[in-house]
Amino acid sequence: MIDTLFSWKAEYEVLAMESRDCADVADLHGQRFPQAWSDGEFVSLLSQSATFGFVARPSNSLVFKPGLSGFVLAREVAGEAEILTIAVQEKAGRCGLGWRLMQAAIRQAALQGGESMFLEVEEGNAPAIGLYRKLGFAVVGKRPSYYADARGQRSAALVMRRDLR
Ligand SMILES: CC(C)(COP(=O)(O)OP(=O)(O)OC[C@H]1O[C@@H](n2cnc3c(N)ncnc32)[C@H](O)[C@@H]1OP(=O)(O)O)[C@@H](O)C(=O)NCCC(=O)NCCS
């Protein structure tokens, strides 16, 4: 028993996002981004036919009703897909969930007819840029003063793109 507890390792499942997930998604989004989005905004985005998402949940948690560990929301319109937002719970970071969620979004976008995928990322966000580069995204543009933090400090957005074919 003690051996089992000490060798326990968190495992996660990645599932299609449903409207009942949106309260948890909004909660995690609020933990990871300075501008919170409400669960109503997520429900409304998800109800659009071009929009889809995935959530990561612990599949072997020792906790009753564990929270959401990560999510991604994306859309595909006329061959062009876009990542709208992605986040992983801080304590579940760097164990491959961002990679798995992005792979799910890339696969779904291609299935819906997407030929390329775009995203925007703050130029100082090294973890996210590392993830996107590892997935084959390359910088194709820069939007100066695009983001503002809680103190009003502005920073640029990098626009990144990869082929889906
Ligand atoms: C960006 C984010 C989604 C990455 O999720 P994650 O589950 O930690 O990422 P993964 O474990 O799948 O890591 C995949 C790759 O991303 C890069 N990466 C992830 N975390 C990193 C870190 N802290 N520093 C540097 N590179 C990092 C690495 O290349 C990593 O591959 P490696 O572990 O083999 O070196 C997560 O850090 C997050 O939620 N950040 C806050 C919200 C955010 O910034 N979202 C993106 C907005 S554009």
PDB file of C-alpha atoms and ligand atoms in Angstrom, residues 28-29 31-33 69-71 83-90 92-102 119-122 125-135 147, ligand 1:
ATOM      1  CA  LEU A  28      -8.836  28.115 -14.559  1.00  0.00           C
ATOM      2  CA  HIS A  29      -8.660  30.886 -17.188  1.00  0.00           C
ATOM      3  CA  GLN A  31      -6.160  31.800 -12.464  1.00  0.00           C
ATOM      4  CA  ARG A  32      -3.783  31.934 -15.459  1.00  0.00           C
ATOM      5  CA  PHE A  33      -4.651  35.218 -17.234  1.00  0.00           C
ATOM      6  CA  SER A  69      -6.084  20.572 -15.166  1.00  0.00           C
ATOM      7  CA  GLY A  70      -6.086  22.297 -18.553  1.00  0.00           C
ATOM      8  CA  PHE A  71      -8.105  23.396 -21.542  1.00  0.00           C
ATOM      9  CA  ILE A  83      -6.107  29.052 -30.996  1.00  0.00           C
ATOM     10  CA  LEU A  84      -8.352  31.346 -28.932  1.00  0.00           C
ATOM     11  CA  THR A  85      -6.911  30.438 -25.549  1.00  0.00           C
ATOM     12  CA  ILE A  86      -5.057  27.641 -23.742  1.00  0.00           C
ATOM     13  CA  ALA A  87      -4.045  27.157 -20.126  1.00  0.00           C
ATOM     14  CA  VAL A  88      -2.749  24.428 -17.843  1.00  0.00           C
ATOM     15  CA  GLN A  89      -3.062  24.507 -14.050  1.00  0.00           C
ATOM     16  CA  GLU A  90       0.207  25.728 -12.553  1.00  0.00           C
ATOM     17  CA  ALA A  92       0.196  20.360 -13.515  1.00  0.00           C
ATOM     18  CA  GLY A  93       2.673  22.354 -15.633  1.00  0.00           C
ATOM     19  CA  ARG A  94       5.537  20.891 -17.637  1.00  0.00           C
ATOM     20  CA  CYS A  95       4.171  17.368 -17.695  1.00  0.00           C
ATOM     21  CA  GLY A  96       2.974  17.377 -21.295  1.00  0.00           C
ATOM     22  CA  LEU A  97      -0.622  18.578 -20.926  1.00  0.00           C
ATOM     23  CA  GLY A  98      -0.152  21.723 -23.042  1.00  0.00           C
ATOM     24  CA  TRP A  99       1.336  19.520 -25.748  1.00  0.00           C
ATOM     25  CA  ARG A 100      -1.553  17.016 -25.595  1.00  0.00           C
ATOM     26  CA  LEU A 101      -4.221  19.748 -25.654  1.00  0.00           C
ATOM     27  CA  MET A 102      -2.558  21.481 -28.619  1.00  0.00           C
ATOM     28  CA  LEU A 119      -2.158  32.060 -32.644  1.00  0.00           C
ATOM     29  CA  GLU A 120      -1.046  35.142 -30.751  1.00  0.00           C
ATOM     30  CA  VAL A 121       1.328  35.032 -27.805  1.00  0.00           C
ATOM     31  CA  GLU A 122       2.857  37.691 -25.599  1.00  0.00           C
ATOM     32  CA  ASN A 125       5.788  34.239 -22.565  1.00  0.00           C
ATOM     33  CA  ALA A 126       8.699  31.779 -22.807  1.00  0.00           C
ATOM     34  CA  PRO A 127       6.760  28.620 -21.748  1.00  0.00           C
ATOM     35  CA  ALA A 128       4.049  29.181 -24.380  1.00  0.00           C
ATOM     36  CA  ILE A 129       6.521  30.150 -27.127  1.00  0.00           C
ATOM     37  CA  GLY A 130       8.572  27.040 -26.265  1.00  0.00           C
ATOM     38  CA  LEU A 131       5.452  24.873 -26.574  1.00  0.00           C
ATOM     39  CA  TYR A 132       4.411  26.405 -29.896  1.00  0.00           C
ATOM     40  CA  ARG A 133       7.898  26.158 -31.414  1.00  0.00           C
ATOM     41  CA  LYS A 134       8.084  22.510 -30.357  1.00  0.00           C
ATOM     42  CA  LEU A 135       4.803  21.975 -32.246  1.00  0.00           C
ATOM     43  CA  TYR A 147      -1.309  43.416 -24.467  1.00  0.00           C
TER      44      TYR A 147
HETATM   45  C1  LIG B   1       1.895  27.629 -21.913  1.00  0.00           C
HETATM   46  C2  LIG B   1       1.316  26.445 -21.136  1.00  0.00           C
HETATM   47  C3  LIG B   1      -0.076  26.120 -21.687  1.00  0.00           C
HETATM   48  C4  LIG B   1       2.248  25.226 -21.339  1.00  0.00           C
HETATM   49  O1  LIG B   1       1.598  24.104 -20.761  1.00  0.00           O
HETATM   50  P1  LIG B   1       2.429  22.860 -20.150  1.00  0.00           P
HETATM   51  O2  LIG B   1       1.457  21.759 -19.924  1.00  0.00           O
HETATM   52  O3  LIG B   1       3.241  23.310 -18.997  1.00  0.00           O
HETATM   53  O4  LIG B   1       3.401  22.495 -21.372  1.00  0.00           O
HETATM   54  P2  LIG B   1       4.043  21.061 -21.668  1.00  0.00           P
HETATM   55  O5  LIG B   1       4.358  20.360 -20.395  1.00  0.00           O
HETATM   56  O6  LIG B   1       3.195  20.358 -22.651  1.00  0.00           O
HETATM   57  O7  LIG B   1       5.424  21.495 -22.349  1.00  0.00           O
HETATM   58  C5  LIG B   1       5.646  21.381 -23.740  1.00  0.00           C
HETATM   59  C6  LIG B   1       6.835  22.258 -24.097  1.00  0.00           C
HETATM   60  O8  LIG B   1       6.552  23.624 -23.847  1.00  0.00           O
HETATM   61  C7  LIG B   1       7.748  24.295 -23.404  1.00  0.00           C
HETATM   62  N1  LIG B   1       7.597  24.733 -22.013  1.00  0.00           N
HETATM   63  C8  LIG B   1       6.571  24.437 -21.167  1.00  0.00           C
HETATM   64  N2  LIG B   1       6.755  25.038 -19.983  1.00  0.00           N
HETATM   65  C9  LIG B   1       7.920  25.719 -20.070  1.00  0.00           C
HETATM   66  C10 LIG B   1       8.629  26.548 -19.169  1.00  0.00           C
HETATM   67  N3  LIG B   1       8.165  26.805 -17.929  1.00  0.00           N
HETATM   68  N4  LIG B   1       9.767  27.130 -19.624  1.00  0.00           N
HETATM   69  C11 LIG B   1      10.223  26.910 -20.870  1.00  0.00           C
HETATM   70  N5  LIG B   1       9.592  26.109 -21.784  1.00  0.00           N
HETATM   71  C12 LIG B   1       8.447  25.537 -21.371  1.00  0.00           C
HETATM   72  C13 LIG B   1       8.850  23.268 -23.524  1.00  0.00           C
HETATM   73  O9  LIG B   1       9.350  23.327 -24.853  1.00  0.00           O
HETATM   74  C14 LIG B   1       8.085  21.974 -23.297  1.00  0.00           C
HETATM   75  O10 LIG B   1       8.741  20.854 -23.795  1.00  0.00           O
HETATM   76  P3  LIG B   1       9.799  20.057 -22.843  1.00  0.00           P
HETATM   77  O11 LIG B   1       9.155  19.867 -21.503  1.00  0.00           O
HETATM   78  O12 LIG B   1      10.021  18.768 -23.579  1.00  0.00           O
HETATM   79  O13 LIG B   1      11.007  20.942 -22.771  1.00  0.00           O
HETATM   80  C15 LIG B   1       1.254  26.758 -19.600  1.00  0.00           C
HETATM   81  O14 LIG B   1       2.520  27.205 -19.183  1.00  0.00           O
HETATM   82  C16 LIG B   1       0.215  27.805 -19.213  1.00  0.00           C
HETATM   83  O15 LIG B   1      -0.950  27.487 -19.001  1.00  0.00           O
HETATM   84  N6  LIG B   1       0.635  29.087 -19.111  1.00  0.00           N
HETATM   85  C17 LIG B   1      -0.285  30.155 -18.653  1.00  0.00           C
HETATM   86  C18 LIG B   1      -1.307  30.501 -19.708  1.00  0.00           C
HETATM   87  C19 LIG B   1      -0.631  30.876 -21.018  1.00  0.00           C
HETATM   88  O16 LIG B   1       0.363  31.593 -21.054  1.00  0.00           O
HETATM   89  N7  LIG B   1      -1.222  30.392 -22.130  1.00  0.00           N
HETATM   90  C20 LIG B   1      -0.715  30.672 -23.464  1.00  0.00           C
HETATM   91  C21 LIG B   1      -1.215  31.990 -23.934  1.00  0.00           C
HETATM   92  S1  LIG B   1      -0.679  32.326 -25.612  1.00  0.00           S
END
